[in-house]
mmCIF file of C-alpha atoms and ligand atoms in Angstrom:
data_model
loop_
_atom_site.group_PDB
_atom_site.id
_atom_site.type_symbol
_atom_site.label_atom_id
_atom_site.label_comp_id
_atom_site.label_asym_id
_atom_site.label_seq_id
_atom_site.Cartn_x
_atom_site.Cartn_y
_atom_site.Cartn_z
ATOM 1 C CA MET A 1 18.439 -1.132 33.592
ATOM 2 C CA LYS A 2 15.644 0.635 35.374
ATOM 3 C CA GLY A 3 16.075 3.408 37.889
ATOM 4 C CA VAL A 4 19.472 4.545 36.694
ATOM 5 C CA ALA A 5 20.352 8.186 36.263
ATOM 6 C CA GLY A 6 20.578 9.360 32.666
ATOM 7 C CA LYS A 7 23.702 9.225 30.590
ATOM 8 C CA VAL A 8 26.204 12.027 30.469
ATOM 9 C CA ALA A 9 27.000 12.970 26.937
ATOM 10 C CA THR A 10 30.385 14.588 27.084
ATOM 11 C CA ALA A 11 32.047 16.227 24.171
ATOM 12 C CA GLU A 12 35.382 14.537 24.954
ATOM 13 C CA ARG A 13 33.834 11.092 24.752
ATOM 14 C CA ALA A 14 32.155 11.712 21.442
ATOM 15 C CA ALA A 15 35.448 12.713 19.872
ATOM 16 C CA ALA A 16 37.672 10.319 21.830
ATOM 17 C CA SER A 17 39.636 7.444 20.421
ATOM 18 C CA PRO A 18 39.780 5.404 23.621
ATOM 19 C CA LEU A 19 42.022 2.438 24.255
ATOM 20 C CA VAL A 20 39.691 -0.549 23.912
ATOM 21 C CA SER A 21 40.573 -3.690 25.892
ATOM 22 C CA ILE A 22 38.996 -6.960 24.848
ATOM 23 C CA VAL A 23 38.879 -9.433 27.731
ATOM 24 C CA ALA A 24 38.221 -13.056 26.781
ATOM 25 C CA PRO A 25 38.336 -16.160 29.009
ATOM 26 C CA PHE A 26 39.645 -19.379 27.431
ATOM 27 C CA PHE A 27 38.996 -22.820 28.830
ATOM 28 C CA ASN A 28 39.876 -25.631 26.424
ATOM 29 C CA GLU A 29 39.119 -23.536 23.342
ATOM 30 C CA ALA A 30 41.966 -24.693 21.080
ATOM 31 C CA MET A 31 39.550 -25.308 18.222
ATOM 32 C CA VAL A 32 38.269 -21.744 17.982
ATOM 33 C CA ILE A 33 41.402 -19.702 18.678
ATOM 34 C CA ASP A 34 42.429 -18.997 15.084
ATOM 35 C CA ARG A 35 38.922 -17.939 14.171
ATOM 36 C CA PHE A 36 38.637 -15.867 17.336
ATOM 37 C CA PHE A 37 41.684 -13.762 16.540
ATOM 38 C CA GLY A 38 40.755 -13.590 12.864
ATOM 39 C CA GLN A 39 37.359 -12.067 13.632
ATOM 40 C CA VAL A 40 38.267 -9.929 16.623
ATOM 41 C CA ILE A 41 41.387 -8.396 15.118
ATOM 42 C CA GLY A 42 39.450 -7.669 11.921
ATOM 43 C CA VAL A 43 36.805 -5.797 13.889
ATOM 44 C CA MET A 44 39.325 -3.951 16.050
ATOM 45 C CA GLU A 45 41.447 -2.735 13.159
ATOM 46 C CA ALA A 46 38.380 -1.315 11.476
ATOM 47 C CA LEU A 47 37.486 0.694 14.605
ATOM 48 C CA GLY A 48 40.331 3.149 14.111
ATOM 49 C CA THR A 49 41.127 3.407 17.797
ATOM 50 C CA PRO A 50 43.933 1.771 19.838
ATOM 51 C CA TRP A 51 43.173 -1.682 21.212
ATOM 52 C CA GLU A 52 44.535 -4.629 23.146
ATOM 53 C CA ILE A 53 43.307 -8.180 23.706
ATOM 54 C CA ILE A 54 43.648 -9.768 27.132
ATOM 55 C CA CYS A 55 43.242 -13.531 26.879
ATOM 56 C CA VAL A 56 42.878 -15.385 30.139
ATOM 57 C CA ASP A 57 43.863 -19.039 29.984
ATOM 58 C CA ASP A 58 41.712 -20.555 32.693
ATOM 59 C CA GLY A 59 43.801 -23.690 33.250
ATOM 60 C CA SER A 60 43.068 -25.263 29.869
ATOM 61 C CA GLN A 61 44.172 -28.839 29.387
ATOM 62 C CA ASP A 62 44.292 -28.845 25.606
ATOM 63 C CA ARG A 63 46.553 -26.811 23.299
ATOM 64 C CA THR A 64 44.834 -23.522 24.158
ATOM 65 C CA LEU A 65 47.804 -21.901 25.905
ATOM 66 C CA GLU A 66 50.255 -22.998 23.228
ATOM 67 C CA LEU A 67 48.084 -21.541 20.462
ATOM 68 C CA LEU A 68 47.417 -18.343 22.403
ATOM 69 C CA LEU A 69 51.156 -17.850 22.846
ATOM 70 C CA GLU A 70 51.700 -18.343 19.115
ATOM 71 C CA HIS A 71 49.308 -15.490 18.390
ATOM 72 C CA ALA A 72 50.725 -13.322 21.153
ATOM 73 C CA ARG A 73 54.241 -13.729 19.764
ATOM 74 C CA SER A 74 53.161 -12.325 16.432
ATOM 75 C CA ASN A 75 51.121 -9.477 17.870
ATOM 76 C CA PRO A 76 52.221 -7.238 20.760
ATOM 77 C CA ALA A 77 48.621 -6.095 21.269
ATOM 78 C CA ILE A 78 47.793 -9.548 22.650
ATOM 79 C CA THR A 79 48.453 -10.301 26.313
ATOM 80 C CA ILE A 80 48.010 -13.769 27.795
ATOM 81 C CA VAL A 81 47.184 -14.091 31.476
ATOM 82 C CA GLU A 82 47.893 -17.676 32.437
ATOM 83 C CA LEU A 83 46.064 -18.729 35.600
ATOM 84 C CA SER A 84 47.587 -21.398 37.836
ATOM 85 C CA ARG A 85 44.602 -23.736 37.349
ATOM 86 C CA ASN A 86 40.949 -23.665 36.301
ATOM 87 C CA PHE A 87 39.177 -21.088 38.429
ATOM 88 C CA GLY A 88 35.925 -20.832 36.478
ATOM 89 C CA LYS A 89 34.654 -18.170 34.111
ATOM 90 C CA GLU A 90 33.802 -15.540 36.716
ATOM 91 C CA SER A 91 37.299 -15.635 38.197
ATOM 92 C CA ALA A 92 38.882 -15.680 34.757
ATOM 93 C CA LEU A 93 36.919 -12.569 33.789
ATOM 94 C CA THR A 94 38.005 -10.881 37.018
ATOM 95 C CA ALA A 95 41.638 -11.700 36.201
ATOM 96 C CA GLY A 96 41.209 -10.271 32.708
ATOM 97 C CA LEU A 97 39.553 -7.091 33.964
ATOM 98 C CA ASP A 98 42.333 -6.567 36.498
ATOM 99 C CA ALA A 99 44.938 -6.921 33.755
ATOM 100 C CA SER A 100 43.188 -4.571 31.339
ATOM 101 C CA ALA A 101 44.318 -0.999 30.822
ATOM 102 C CA GLY A 102 41.638 0.245 28.438
ATOM 103 C CA ASP A 103 39.452 3.322 28.831
ATOM 104 C CA VAL A 104 36.783 0.934 27.659
ATOM 105 C CA VAL A 105 36.685 -2.824 28.291
ATOM 106 C CA VAL A 106 34.662 -5.371 26.333
ATOM 107 C CA LEU A 107 33.995 -8.829 27.799
ATOM 108 C CA LEU A 108 33.819 -11.419 25.062
ATOM 109 C CA ASP A 109 33.386 -15.217 25.072
ATOM 110 C CA ALA A 110 36.192 -17.042 23.310
ATOM 111 C CA ASP A 111 33.804 -19.326 21.442
ATOM 112 C CA LEU A 112 32.516 -16.422 19.296
ATOM 113 C CA GLN A 113 28.991 -16.750 20.680
ATOM 114 C CA ASP A 114 29.261 -13.049 21.452
ATOM 115 C CA PRO A 115 29.582 -11.563 17.950
ATOM 116 C CA PRO A 116 32.596 -9.207 17.851
ATOM 117 C CA SER A 117 30.870 -7.249 15.094
ATOM 118 C CA LEU A 118 28.681 -5.731 17.823
ATOM 119 C CA ILE A 119 31.636 -3.948 19.410
ATOM 120 C CA ARG A 120 31.349 -0.993 17.052
ATOM 121 C CA GLN A 121 27.713 -0.454 18.008
ATOM 122 C CA MET A 122 28.600 -0.769 21.690
ATOM 123 C CA LEU A 123 31.351 1.775 21.324
ATOM 124 C CA ASP A 124 28.926 4.182 19.652
ATOM 125 C CA LYS A 125 26.641 3.869 22.682
ATOM 126 C CA TRP A 126 29.599 4.565 24.957
ATOM 127 C CA ARG A 127 30.374 7.696 22.922
ATOM 128 C CA GLU A 128 26.774 8.774 23.517
ATOM 129 C CA GLY A 129 27.585 8.690 27.220
ATOM 130 C CA TYR A 130 26.560 5.260 28.489
ATOM 131 C CA ASP A 131 28.931 3.577 30.925
ATOM 132 C CA VAL A 132 27.642 0.045 30.501
ATOM 133 C CA VAL A 133 26.453 -1.364 27.178
ATOM 134 C CA TYR A 134 25.265 -4.949 27.491
ATOM 135 C CA GLY A 135 24.248 -7.448 24.877
ATOM 136 C CA VAL A 136 20.752 -8.888 25.152
ATOM 137 C CA ARG A 137 19.848 -12.020 23.247
ATOM 138 C CA ARG A 138 17.001 -11.418 20.885
ATOM 139 C CA SER A 139 16.036 -15.058 21.186
ATOM 140 C CA ARG A 140 17.420 -18.103 22.902
ATOM 141 C CA ARG A 141 16.658 -20.364 19.969
ATOM 142 C CA SER A 142 20.149 -21.847 20.113
ATOM 143 C CA ASP A 143 19.363 -23.151 23.620
ATOM 144 C CA SER A 144 17.301 -26.225 24.443
ATOM 145 C CA LEU A 145 13.763 -25.814 25.778
ATOM 146 C CA LEU A 146 14.867 -26.997 29.216
ATOM 147 C CA LYS A 147 17.679 -24.449 29.335
ATOM 148 C CA ARG A 148 15.346 -21.660 28.244
ATOM 149 C CA MET A 149 12.818 -22.596 30.897
ATOM 150 C CA THR A 150 15.351 -22.890 33.692
ATOM 151 C CA ALA A 151 16.992 -19.615 32.662
ATOM 152 C CA ARG A 152 13.630 -17.870 32.721
ATOM 153 C CA GLY A 153 12.850 -19.331 36.126
ATOM 154 C CA PHE A 154 16.176 -18.128 37.432
ATOM 155 C CA TYR A 155 15.766 -14.534 36.246
ATOM 156 C CA LYS A 156 12.240 -14.404 37.641
ATOM 157 C CA THR A 157 13.370 -15.733 41.017
ATOM 158 C CA PHE A 158 16.469 -13.559 41.159
ATOM 159 C CA ASN A 159 14.579 -10.392 40.295
ATOM 160 C CA ALA A 160 11.815 -11.204 42.764
ATOM 161 C CA LEU A 161 14.332 -11.634 45.578
ATOM 162 C CA THR A 162 16.739 -8.772 44.930
ATOM 163 C CA ALA A 163 16.439 -5.019 44.922
ATOM 164 C CA GLU A 164 18.570 -4.390 41.824
ATOM 165 C CA PRO A 165 16.913 -6.197 38.918
ATOM 166 C CA MET A 166 19.075 -8.038 36.445
ATOM 167 C CA PRO A 167 17.996 -7.658 32.807
ATOM 168 C CA GLU A 168 16.820 -10.961 31.340
ATOM 169 C CA ASN A 169 18.736 -12.845 28.663
ATOM 170 C CA THR A 170 21.998 -11.055 29.251
ATOM 171 C CA GLY A 171 25.312 -12.783 29.532
ATOM 172 C CA ASP A 172 28.672 -11.365 30.425
ATOM 173 C CA PHE A 173 28.951 -9.863 26.922
ATOM 174 C CA ARG A 174 29.195 -6.138 27.594
ATOM 175 C CA LEU A 175 31.229 -2.984 27.242
ATOM 176 C CA LEU A 176 32.311 -1.198 30.416
ATOM 177 C CA ASP A 177 33.713 2.240 30.990
ATOM 178 C CA ARG A 178 36.963 2.366 32.962
ATOM 179 C CA ARG A 179 35.165 3.858 35.970
ATOM 180 C CA VAL A 180 32.862 0.839 36.157
ATOM 181 C CA VAL A 181 35.818 -1.557 35.889
ATOM 182 C CA ASP A 182 37.563 0.274 38.731
ATOM 183 C CA ARG A 183 34.483 0.205 40.959
ATOM 184 C CA LEU A 184 34.027 -3.496 40.221
ATOM 185 C CA HIS A 185 37.644 -4.081 41.189
ATOM 186 C CA GLU A 186 37.003 -2.429 44.545
ATOM 187 C CA LEU A 187 34.189 -4.831 45.455
ATOM 188 C CA PRO A 188 35.881 -7.116 47.972
ATOM 189 C CA GLU A 189 33.768 -10.237 47.678
ATOM 190 C CA ARG A 190 35.269 -13.566 46.637
ATOM 191 C CA THR A 191 32.073 -14.901 45.098
ATOM 192 C CA ARG A 192 32.118 -13.083 41.782
ATOM 193 C CA PHE A 193 28.624 -13.480 40.412
ATOM 194 C CA MET A 194 29.346 -11.048 37.614
ATOM 195 C CA LYS A 195 25.882 -10.428 36.211
ATOM 196 C CA GLY A 196 24.607 -9.644 39.677
ATOM 197 C CA LEU A 197 27.570 -7.416 40.455
ATOM 198 C CA PHE A 198 26.987 -5.429 37.273
ATOM 199 C CA ALA A 199 23.328 -4.958 38.203
ATOM 200 C CA TRP A 200 24.359 -3.879 41.692
ATOM 201 C CA LEU A 201 26.906 -1.367 40.377
ATOM 202 C CA GLY A 202 24.330 0.541 38.392
ATOM 203 C CA PHE A 203 25.725 3.346 36.190
ATOM 204 C CA SER A 204 23.930 4.460 33.069
ATOM 205 C CA SER A 205 23.337 1.313 31.081
ATOM 206 C CA ILE A 206 21.780 0.411 27.790
ATOM 207 C CA ALA A 207 21.002 -2.845 26.023
ATOM 208 C CA VAL A 208 22.070 -3.792 22.516
ATOM 209 C CA PRO A 209 20.011 -6.683 21.115
ATOM 210 C CA TYR A 210 21.785 -9.405 19.179
ATOM 211 C CA ASP A 211 21.253 -12.915 17.853
ATOM 212 C CA ARG A 212 23.364 -15.389 19.722
ATOM 213 C CA PRO A 213 24.710 -18.048 17.387
ATOM 214 C CA GLY A 214 25.271 -21.605 18.575
ATOM 215 C CA ARG A 215 28.707 -22.765 19.641
ATOM 216 C CA GLU A 216 30.752 -23.494 16.514
ATOM 217 C CA GLU A 217 33.216 -25.929 18.047
ATOM 218 C CA GLY A 218 33.550 -27.854 21.261
ATOM 219 C CA GLU A 219 30.831 -27.885 23.837
ATOM 220 C CA SER A 220 29.559 -25.695 26.615
ATOM 221 C CA ALA A 221 31.408 -26.201 29.884
ATOM 222 C CA TRP A 222 28.149 -25.605 31.741
ATOM 223 C CA SER A 223 26.293 -28.726 32.785
ATOM 224 C CA TYR A 224 22.897 -28.362 34.434
ATOM 225 C CA TRP A 225 24.470 -29.215 37.772
ATOM 226 C CA LYS A 226 27.016 -26.396 37.313
ATOM 227 C CA LEU A 227 24.241 -24.008 36.260
ATOM 228 C CA TRP A 228 22.188 -24.954 39.314
ATOM 229 C CA ASN A 229 25.124 -24.236 41.602
ATOM 230 C CA HIS A 230 25.817 -21.006 39.772
ATOM 231 C CA ALA A 231 22.183 -19.982 40.274
ATOM 232 C CA LEU A 232 22.364 -20.803 43.994
ATOM 233 C CA GLU A 233 25.545 -18.772 44.244
ATOM 234 C CA GLY A 234 23.863 -15.838 42.564
ATOM 235 C CA LEU A 235 20.777 -15.956 44.757
ATOM 236 C CA THR A 236 22.604 -16.381 48.038
ATOM 237 C CA SER A 237 25.119 -13.671 47.137
ATOM 238 C CA PHE A 238 22.451 -11.092 46.502
ATOM 239 C CA SER A 239 19.497 -11.900 48.722
ATOM 240 C CA THR A 240 18.951 -12.840 52.347
ATOM 241 C CA LEU A 241 15.277 -13.554 51.749
ATOM 242 C CA PRO A 242 15.826 -17.341 51.758
ATOM 243 C CA LEU A 243 17.127 -16.946 55.319
ATOM 244 C CA ARG A 244 14.377 -14.651 56.492
ATOM 245 C CA VAL A 245 11.528 -16.701 55.086
ATOM 246 C CA TRP A 246 12.015 -19.360 57.795
ATOM 247 C CA THR A 247 10.896 -16.972 60.481
ATOM 248 C CA TYR A 248 7.563 -16.718 58.740
ATOM 249 C CA VAL A 249 7.330 -20.423 58.002
ATOM 250 C CA GLY A 250 8.084 -21.071 61.684
ATOM 251 C CA LEU A 251 5.488 -18.555 62.823
ATOM 252 C CA THR A 252 2.822 -20.020 60.572
ATOM 253 C CA VAL A 253 3.547 -23.599 61.620
ATOM 254 C CA SER A 254 3.561 -22.614 65.315
ATOM 255 C CA LEU A 255 0.270 -20.811 64.936
ATOM 256 C CA LEU A 256 -1.361 -23.773 63.197
ATOM 257 C CA SER A 257 0.091 -26.121 65.824
ATOM 258 C CA PHE A 258 -1.344 -23.983 68.581
ATOM 259 C CA VAL A 259 -4.802 -24.068 67.055
ATOM 260 C CA TYR A 260 -4.605 -27.795 66.514
ATOM 261 C CA ALA A 261 -3.249 -28.393 70.029
ATOM 262 C CA SER A 262 -6.143 -26.415 71.532
ATOM 263 C CA PHE A 263 -8.538 -28.548 69.548
ATOM 264 C CA LEU A 264 -6.848 -31.746 70.758
ATOM 265 C CA VAL A 265 -6.905 -30.659 74.406
ATOM 266 C CA PHE A 266 -10.532 -29.691 74.115
ATOM 267 C CA ARG A 267 -11.440 -32.981 72.462
ATOM 268 C CA THR A 268 -9.539 -35.030 75.062
ATOM 269 C CA LEU A 269 -11.247 -33.177 77.925
ATOM 270 C CA VAL A 270 -14.689 -33.710 76.465
ATOM 271 C CA PHE A 271 -14.416 -37.148 74.852
ATOM 272 C CA GLY A 272 -11.527 -38.701 76.761
ATOM 273 C CA VAL A 273 -8.303 -40.211 75.472
ATOM 274 C CA ASP A 274 -8.369 -42.082 72.202
ATOM 275 C CA LEU A 275 -5.211 -43.956 71.373
ATOM 276 C CA PRO A 276 -5.184 -44.318 67.572
ATOM 277 C CA GLY A 277 -3.310 -41.486 65.948
ATOM 278 C CA TYR A 278 -0.148 -43.104 64.674
ATOM 279 C CA ALA A 279 -0.623 -41.847 61.130
ATOM 280 C CA SER A 280 -1.212 -38.219 62.062
ATOM 281 C CA LEU A 281 1.704 -38.275 64.494
ATOM 282 C CA MET A 282 4.069 -39.644 61.877
ATOM 283 C CA VAL A 283 2.922 -37.092 59.320
ATOM 284 C CA VAL A 284 3.533 -34.206 61.692
ATOM 285 C CA ILE A 285 6.930 -35.489 62.839
ATOM 286 C CA LEU A 286 8.167 -36.166 59.320
ATOM 287 C CA PHE A 287 6.822 -32.913 57.947
ATOM 288 C CA LEU A 288 8.375 -30.790 60.668
ATOM 289 C CA GLY A 289 11.614 -32.780 60.475
ATOM 290 C CA GLY A 290 11.764 -32.060 56.754
ATOM 291 C CA ILE A 291 11.105 -28.370 57.222
ATOM 292 C CA GLN A 292 13.799 -28.123 59.850
ATOM 293 C CA LEU A 293 16.332 -29.849 57.631
ATOM 294 C CA ILE A 294 15.523 -27.548 54.712
ATOM 295 C CA SER A 295 15.939 -24.462 56.851
ATOM 296 C CA LEU A 296 19.212 -25.853 58.218
ATOM 297 C CA GLY A 297 20.350 -26.432 54.647
ATOM 298 C CA VAL A 298 19.587 -22.837 53.730
ATOM 299 C CA ILE A 299 21.490 -21.563 56.753
ATOM 300 C CA GLY A 300 24.342 -23.881 55.777
ATOM 301 C CA GLU A 301 24.362 -22.395 52.283
ATOM 302 C CA TYR A 302 24.925 -18.934 53.709
ATOM 303 C CA LEU A 303 27.357 -20.148 56.329
ATOM 304 C CA GLY A 304 29.396 -21.692 53.521
ATOM 305 C CA ARG A 305 29.518 -18.323 51.740
ATOM 306 C CA VAL A 306 30.570 -16.586 54.938
ATOM 307 C CA PHE A 307 33.286 -19.202 55.388
ATOM 308 C CA ILE A 308 34.612 -18.575 51.881
ATOM 309 C CA GLU A 309 34.579 -14.799 52.333
ATOM 310 C CA VAL A 310 36.260 -14.965 55.737
ATOM 311 C CA LYS A 311 39.187 -16.967 54.388
ATOM 312 C CA GLN A 312 40.040 -14.034 52.140
ATOM 313 C CA ARG A 313 41.673 -16.178 49.499
ATOM 314 C CA PRO A 314 42.337 -14.438 46.199
ATOM 315 C CA VAL A 315 39.733 -14.852 43.464
ATOM 316 C CA TYR A 316 42.369 -16.249 41.087
ATOM 317 C CA LEU A 317 46.099 -16.912 40.945
ATOM 318 C CA VAL A 318 48.222 -15.851 38.014
ATOM 319 C CA ASN A 319 50.936 -18.239 36.943
ATOM 320 C CA ARG A 320 52.503 -15.983 34.304
ATOM 321 C CA VAL A 321 51.568 -12.979 32.222
ATOM 322 C CA HIS A 322 52.834 -13.267 28.668
ATOM 323 C CA GLN A 323 53.265 -10.099 26.706
ATOM 324 C CA PHE A 324 55.654 -10.040 23.813
ATOM 325 C CA ALA A 325 57.102 -6.745 22.741
ATOM 326 C CA SER A 326 57.974 -6.427 19.079
ATOM 327 C CA ASP A 327 61.546 -7.633 19.818
ATOM 328 C CA ASP A 328 60.063 -10.900 21.107
ATOM 329 C CA ARG A 329 60.955 -10.608 24.761
ATOM 330 C CA ASP A 330 58.691 -12.357 27.255
ATOM 331 C CA ALA A 331 57.792 -9.967 30.044
ATOM 332 C CA ASP A 332 56.557 -12.138 32.856
ATOM 333 C CA GLY A 333 54.761 -11.036 35.931
ATOM 334 C CA ASP A 334 53.392 -13.019 38.817
ATOM 335 C CA GLU A 335 50.933 -10.920 40.700
ATOM 336 C CA GLY A 336 47.706 -12.439 42.048
HETATM 337 N N1 UDP B 1 35.190 -20.564 30.435
HETATM 338 C C1 UDP B 1 36.227 -20.328 31.324
HETATM 339 N N2 UDP B 1 36.378 -21.128 32.420
HETATM 340 C C2 UDP B 1 35.513 -22.162 32.676
HETATM 341 C C3 UDP B 1 34.434 -22.364 31.791
HETATM 342 C C4 UDP B 1 34.294 -21.548 30.680
HETATM 343 O O1 UDP B 1 37.027 -19.415 31.137
HETATM 344 O O2 UDP B 1 35.715 -22.850 33.676
HETATM 345 C C5 UDP B 1 35.039 -19.690 29.251
HETATM 346 C C6 UDP B 1 34.930 -20.411 27.930
HETATM 347 O O3 UDP B 1 36.205 -20.681 27.382
HETATM 348 C C7 UDP B 1 34.155 -19.428 27.082
HETATM 349 C C8 UDP B 1 33.258 -18.749 28.097
HETATM 350 O O4 UDP B 1 33.832 -18.982 29.378
HETATM 351 O O5 UDP B 1 35.011 -18.441 26.531
HETATM 352 C C9 UDP B 1 31.839 -19.272 28.041
HETATM 353 O O6 UDP B 1 31.840 -20.664 28.239
HETATM 354 P P1 UDP B 1 30.834 -21.630 27.496
HETATM 355 O O7 UDP B 1 30.813 -21.352 26.050
HETATM 356 O O8 UDP B 1 31.197 -23.021 27.924
HETATM 357 O O9 UDP B 1 29.460 -21.194 28.177
HETATM 358 P P2 UDP B 1 28.063 -20.863 27.454
HETATM 359 O O10 UDP B 1 28.362 -20.136 26.176
HETATM 360 O O11 UDP B 1 27.403 -22.153 27.246
HETATM 361 O O12 UDP B 1 27.371 -19.997 28.455
HETATM 362 MG MG1 MG B 2 29.621 -20.423 24.792
#
């Protein structure tokens, strides 16, 4: 990211063997679970540093939880955070981050679209002193043309409207230093637009390019409608420009109206009243009516966000936390 102070290369970090927490959200991912643990555990064991995996079950309706528990039973390094229902990826990630203990936390998609093999490289960057190491897709070839175009449009719009630019083609795949995780935890907002929050947080950050493979099993939970709403959420959470722009639209329209009104008065005084004018009247009424409704809609969008924030509901609710010690006891917690 631009405009961020340089990294701090500390001797302790370079030599450290930090506890690495992997945080992965699971929503109906039964088909990939075995492969997920196979790959991730392989990578983690090769790192030669302590690790844990926090799996968040985001209210899955298939066998996801059952399979996760099977793996957790056989490996005490795996913790399952079971949410009370589906809260969405952003909330699930927040739950996972809150449950993590690592000096370093890596956010990873369950569907293996974020290659775990990159973790080593990310950790090396962290040792160099970077606090945030984020994956950047080298290409979006695995996405459809429409998705690529809409994604591009979104980044352009977002970065034009906000002060803290968000790097293009990033996902949530990233490594975070504990300090960043703690600061993120302190942000009080309910609308967790993660990518935007990371950009807002700053800290010394660096990109690691990677090729994003297609989804191996199942299908993306993101429909275009969901993506559109997600984009709106991101924009309205980080910019008030859509609200402010109406002042200028109003000013411009008023100014034009004034000029046109003067012309009409002048013409009436000189040439007298002429009745026809239905078409122009309708055009003006409909046009202004439309503009007013749009501006009301934008205000409503923000009002809705204020409403959600004011209610102060938790971002997620934990049903149970499953962590099996080697003697197979289920230590349950129920914090929120
Ligand atoms: N996910 C989640 N809750 C949801 C939707 C998705 O926890 O409501 C998880 C999902 O299991 C996966 C990750 O978020 O681990 C990314 O989801 P997906 O692959 O559907 O998104 P895409 O890769 O298309 O961005
Ligand atoms: Mg995916």
